[in-house]
Coordinates of C-alpha atoms in Angstrom, one line a residue:
M457 CA 239.3 6.5 253.7
A458 CA 239.8 3.0 253.0
A459 CA 237.5 2.1 255.8
V460 CA 234.7 4.2 254.3
D461 CA 235.2 2.6 250.9
S462 CA 235.1 -0.9 252.4
F463 CA 231.8 0.1 254.1
H464 CA 230.2 1.2 251.0
L465 CA 231.4 -1.9 249.2
L466 CA 230.0 -4.1 251.9
Y467 CA 226.7 -2.1 251.9
R468 CA 226.3 -2.6 248.2
E469 CA 227.0 -6.3 248.3
I470 CA 224.5 -6.7 251.2
A471 CA 221.9 -4.7 249.2
R472 CA 222.5 -6.9 246.1
S473 CA 222.1 -10.1 248.0
C474 CA 219.0 -8.9 249.8
N475 CA 217.3 -7.5 246.7
C476 CA 215.8 -10.8 245.8
Y477 CA 214.3 -11.1 249.3
V478 CA 212.8 -7.6 249.1
E479 CA 211.2 -8.4 245.7
T480 CA 209.8 -11.7 247.1
L481 CA 208.3 -9.8 250.1
A482 CA 206.8 -7.2 247.9
L483 CA 205.2 -10.0 245.8
V484 CA 203.8 -11.7 248.9
G485 CA 202.4 -8.3 250.0
A486 CA 200.8 -7.7 246.7
C487 CA 199.2 -11.2 246.6
Y488 CA 197.9 -10.7 250.1
T489 CA 196.4 -7.3 249.3
A490 CA 194.8 -8.7 246.2
S491 CA 193.3 -11.7 248.0
K492 CA 191.8 -9.4 250.7
A493 CA 190.4 -7.2 247.9
V494 CA 188.8 -10.2 246.2
V495 CA 187.2 -11.3 249.5
L496 CA 185.9 -7.8 250.1
M497 CA 184.4 -7.6 246.6
R498 CA 182.9 -11.1 247.0
D499 CA 181.3 -10.1 250.3
C500 CA 179.9 -6.9 248.9
Y501 CA 178.4 -8.7 246.0
S502 CA 176.9 -11.3 248.4
L503 CA 175.5 -8.6 250.5
I504 CA 173.9 -6.7 247.6
R505 CA 172.6 -10.0 246.0
L506 CA 171.0 -11.2 249.2
H507 CA 169.7 -8.1 251.0
F508 CA 169.2 -5.4 248.4
I509 CA 168.3 -6.7 245.0
P510 CA 165.4 -8.9 246.2
R511 CA 163.8 -5.8 247.7
L512 CA 164.1 -3.8 244.5
V513 CA 162.4 -6.4 242.2
Y514 CA 158.7 -6.6 241.9
P515 CA 156.8 -8.2 244.8
R516 CA 156.6 -12.0 244.8
D517 CA 153.4 -14.0 244.8
L518 CA 154.2 -16.0 248.0
V519 CA 150.9 -17.8 247.9
H520 CA 151.5 -19.1 244.4
Q521 CA 155.1 -19.8 245.1
Y522 CA 154.8 -21.6 248.5
G523 CA 151.2 -22.0 249.6
K524 CA 148.1 -20.5 251.1
W525 CA 148.7 -21.1 254.9
A526 CA 151.6 -20.6 257.3
V527 CA 152.0 -22.4 260.6
I528 CA 153.9 -20.4 263.2
S529 CA 155.2 -22.0 266.4
G530 CA 156.6 -19.9 269.3
A531 CA 154.0 -17.3 268.1
S532 CA 154.2 -15.2 271.3
E533 CA 157.7 -14.1 270.3
A534 CA 158.0 -10.6 268.8
I535 CA 159.8 -11.8 265.7
A536 CA 157.2 -14.5 265.1
K537 CA 154.4 -11.9 265.4
A538 CA 156.1 -9.6 262.9
Y539 CA 156.7 -12.5 260.6
A540 CA 153.0 -13.4 260.7
E541 CA 152.1 -9.8 260.0
E542 CA 154.5 -9.7 257.0
L543 CA 153.2 -13.1 255.6
A544 CA 149.6 -11.8 256.0
R545 CA 150.5 -8.6 254.1
H546 CA 151.2 -11.0 251.1
G547 CA 147.8 -12.7 251.5
V548 CA 148.9 -15.8 253.5
S549 CA 146.6 -17.1 256.1
I550 CA 148.0 -17.8 259.5
I551 CA 147.9 -20.6 262.2
L552 CA 149.5 -19.3 265.4
I553 CA 150.7 -21.8 267.9
S554 CA 151.5 -20.7 271.6
S555 CA 151.5 -22.2 275.1
D556 CA 149.4 -19.1 275.9
V557 CA 146.8 -18.0 273.4
R558 CA 146.0 -14.8 275.4
S559 CA 149.4 -13.4 274.3
I560 CA 148.6 -13.8 270.7
S561 CA 145.0 -13.1 270.5
D562 CA 145.4 -9.4 269.7
T563 CA 148.0 -10.2 267.0
A564 CA 145.6 -12.7 265.4
R565 CA 142.8 -10.1 265.5
S566 CA 145.0 -7.3 264.1
V567 CA 146.3 -9.5 261.2
S568 CA 142.8 -10.7 260.2
E569 CA 141.2 -7.3 260.3
T570 CA 144.1 -5.4 258.6
H571 CA 145.0 -7.9 255.8
G572 CA 141.7 -9.8 255.5
V573 CA 143.2 -13.3 255.9
E574 CA 142.1 -16.2 258.1
T575 CA 143.7 -16.7 261.4
I576 CA 143.6 -19.8 263.7
L577 CA 144.8 -19.8 267.3
I578 CA 146.1 -23.1 268.8
E579 CA 147.1 -23.5 272.4
A580 CA 149.7 -26.2 272.7
D581 CA 152.3 -26.8 275.4
F582 CA 154.7 -29.5 274.2
G583 CA 155.2 -30.5 277.7
W584 CA 151.9 -32.2 277.4
G585 CA 153.6 -34.8 275.1
P586 CA 151.7 -36.3 272.1
M587 CA 148.5 -34.5 273.2
A588 CA 150.0 -31.2 272.1
C589 CA 150.1 -32.5 268.4
K590 CA 146.5 -33.4 268.1
P591 CA 145.0 -29.9 267.8
I592 CA 147.8 -28.9 265.3
K593 CA 147.2 -32.0 263.3
D594 CA 143.4 -31.3 263.1
A595 CA 144.1 -27.6 262.2
V596 CA 146.6 -28.5 259.5
G597 CA 144.2 -31.1 258.0
D598 CA 144.2 -30.9 254.2
K599 CA 145.1 -27.2 254.1
D600 CA 147.6 -25.9 251.6
I601 CA 150.4 -25.3 254.1
G602 CA 153.2 -23.4 252.5
F603 CA 155.2 -22.0 255.4
V604 CA 156.4 -23.5 258.7
I605 CA 158.0 -20.9 261.0
N606 CA 159.6 -22.0 264.2
C607 CA 160.9 -19.2 266.5
L608 CA 163.2 -19.8 269.5
D609 CA 162.2 -18.7 273.0
S610 CA 163.8 -15.2 273.5
S611 CA 163.7 -15.6 277.3
L612 CA 166.8 -17.8 277.0
E613 CA 168.7 -14.6 276.2
V614 CA 168.6 -13.6 279.8
S615 CA 168.9 -17.1 281.4
P616 CA 171.0 -17.6 284.6
D617 CA 174.1 -19.9 284.8
F618 CA 173.3 -23.4 283.5
A619 CA 173.6 -24.9 286.9
D620 CA 171.0 -22.5 288.3
L621 CA 168.3 -23.5 285.8
S622 CA 165.6 -25.6 287.4
E623 CA 164.6 -29.0 286.1
S624 CA 161.2 -27.7 285.1
K625 CA 162.8 -24.9 283.1
M626 CA 165.1 -27.3 281.4
W627 CA 162.2 -29.5 280.4
N628 CA 160.3 -26.4 279.2
I629 CA 163.3 -25.4 277.1
I630 CA 163.6 -28.8 275.5
N631 CA 159.8 -29.2 274.9
N632 CA 158.8 -25.8 273.7
S633 CA 162.0 -25.0 271.7
I634 CA 163.5 -28.3 270.3
A635 CA 160.5 -30.6 270.5
A636 CA 158.1 -28.0 269.2
A637 CA 160.1 -27.1 266.1
T638 CA 160.7 -30.8 265.3
L639 CA 157.1 -31.9 265.7
V640 CA 155.4 -29.0 264.0
T641 CA 157.7 -29.3 261.0
R642 CA 157.1 -33.1 261.0
L643 CA 153.2 -32.5 260.8
A644 CA 153.5 -30.1 257.8
L645 CA 156.4 -31.5 255.8
P646 CA 154.8 -34.5 254.2
G647 CA 152.1 -32.3 252.5
M648 CA 154.8 -29.8 251.3
A649 CA 156.9 -32.6 249.8
E650 CA 153.8 -34.1 248.1
R651 CA 152.9 -30.8 246.6
Q652 CA 156.6 -30.1 245.9
R653 CA 156.5 -26.6 247.3
G654 CA 156.8 -24.9 250.6
A655 CA 159.3 -23.3 253.1
V656 CA 160.5 -24.1 256.5
V657 CA 162.1 -21.3 258.4
N658 CA 163.8 -21.8 261.8
I659 CA 164.7 -18.6 263.7
S660 CA 167.3 -18.9 266.4
S661 CA 170.1 -16.6 267.6
G662 CA 173.2 -15.4 265.7
G663 CA 174.8 -14.2 268.9
C664 CA 174.9 -17.8 270.1
S665 CA 175.9 -19.4 266.9
R666 CA 179.0 -20.2 268.8
P667 CA 179.3 -21.6 272.3
T668 CA 178.6 -18.6 274.6
P669 CA 179.2 -18.4 278.4
R670 CA 176.1 -18.1 280.5
K671 CA 174.0 -19.0 277.5
A672 CA 174.6 -22.7 277.2
A673 CA 170.9 -23.6 276.7
L674 CA 170.5 -20.9 274.0
S675 CA 173.7 -22.0 272.3
A676 CA 172.5 -25.6 272.3
C677 CA 169.0 -24.8 271.0
T678 CA 170.6 -22.5 268.2
A679 CA 172.9 -25.3 267.2
F680 CA 170.0 -27.8 267.0
L681 CA 167.8 -25.6 264.9
D682 CA 170.7 -24.6 262.6
H683 CA 171.9 -28.1 262.0
F684 CA 168.2 -29.3 261.8
S685 CA 167.6 -26.7 259.1
R686 CA 170.7 -27.7 257.1
A687 CA 169.9 -31.4 257.3
L688 CA 166.3 -30.9 256.1
H689 CA 167.6 -28.8 253.3
Y690 CA 169.7 -31.6 252.0
E691 CA 166.8 -34.1 252.4
Y692 CA 163.9 -32.2 251.1
G693 CA 165.4 -29.5 248.9
P694 CA 165.3 -31.8 245.9
Q695 CA 161.6 -32.3 246.6
G696 CA 160.8 -28.5 246.3
V697 CA 160.8 -27.5 249.9
F698 CA 163.0 -24.6 250.8
V699 CA 164.6 -24.8 254.3
Q700 CA 166.1 -21.6 255.8
S701 CA 168.0 -21.1 259.0
L702 CA 167.7 -17.5 260.3
V703 CA 170.3 -16.5 262.8
P704 CA 169.7 -12.9 263.7
Y705 CA 171.6 -10.9 266.2
R706 CA 169.7 -8.6 268.6
V707 CA 166.2 -7.5 267.5
A708 CA 164.3 -5.0 269.6
S709 CA 161.8 -6.1 272.1
Q710 CA 158.8 -4.2 273.5
E711 CA 161.2 -2.9 276.3
D712 CA 163.6 -1.7 273.8
E713 CA 161.0 0.1 271.8
D714 CA 159.7 1.8 275.0
S715 CA 163.1 3.0 276.1
A716 CA 164.2 4.1 272.6
G717 CA 166.7 1.2 272.3
V718 CA 166.0 0.7 268.6
S719 CA 168.8 1.4 266.1
W720 CA 170.0 0.3 262.7
L721 CA 171.8 -2.5 264.4
V722 CA 168.8 -3.4 266.7
P723 CA 165.8 -3.1 264.4
Q724 CA 162.2 -3.3 265.3
P725 CA 160.7 -6.8 264.7
Q726 CA 158.6 -5.5 261.8
V727 CA 161.7 -4.2 260.0
Y728 CA 163.6 -7.3 260.6
A729 CA 160.8 -9.6 259.4
R730 CA 160.5 -7.5 256.2
H731 CA 164.1 -7.9 255.4
A732 CA 164.3 -11.6 256.5
L733 CA 161.3 -12.5 254.3
S734 CA 163.0 -10.9 251.2
T735 CA 165.8 -13.5 251.6
L736 CA 163.5 -16.4 251.5
G737 CA 164.2 -18.6 248.5
I738 CA 167.6 -17.1 248.0
S739 CA 169.7 -18.1 251.1
H740 CA 169.5 -21.2 253.2
R741 CA 171.4 -19.7 256.1
T742 CA 171.5 -16.0 256.9
T743 CA 171.1 -13.4 259.5
G744 CA 168.2 -12.1 257.5
Y745 CA 169.2 -8.4 258.0
W746 CA 172.2 -6.8 256.3
P747 CA 173.7 -4.9 259.3
H748 CA 173.6 -8.2 261.2
T749 CA 175.4 -9.8 258.3
M750 CA 178.1 -7.1 258.5
Q751 CA 178.4 -7.9 262.2
V752 CA 179.1 -11.6 261.3
S753 CA 181.8 -10.5 258.9
Y754 CA 183.3 -8.1 261.5
R755 CA 183.3 -10.6 264.3
G756 CA 184.8 -13.4 262.1
T757 CA 187.6 -11.0 261.1
K758 CA 188.1 -10.0 264.7
S759 CA 188.3 -13.6 266.0
S760 CA 190.7 -14.6 263.3

């Protein structure tokens, strides 16, 4: 009996001494839960403010806000074509730049006939060096350039191991991804800064916003365009030029559409472009599409 009483006495003493630790752990747990709730509310607010509210308000006059003409490099890409279509729907005339104008002639004709805007096709392979800039410079001239859209080469998504890339392919990646975006932006930016309005949009890859195995070239190009955009934002934002880095995850290609590979996580290019354009003027760096933004949050939580 004495042993039982001693046990209860010992238990009460231990419970009394541990009570402060239990309360401390409970307080820590409550603080952690509250912090997570605040983060969740902040993320939900940001998602709604960026991706939903702009699409509910009245349509914007993009020509008045940014300018009459858009220059689109990498125009043979599906996202670039869709972006051109969406800008034309708002009355913006289009200059399409590609190393193969045959791949964009149908797009130019469709945009012009459907929306009644002017379209100009320019064949420019930046592997030519300075010669590639001359027709672009002539086309830009004294036009009211309001948009510069640079789109990354989507073929890099399925590139082989880095060591298996040929030298000619490497030069092509550098010239038609990095050099093209840099030079096209350089040709249009002085006029934008002088008029104190305009937008530069660089479209790369959210899936390679971090170093990714078997996609070293795509990761490097994405990093360049992303940091290039951010640097331009700090340099030309005060002069009225809005610079945006779009880092989408997977967007459906023609093959995906033919094989029913389209879903809410893999949107059609037209759907993506419509969502992405609604974020222009609001966010300087975004996926452009709200399910992709949720993917970023999920992957960030998972990796942490």
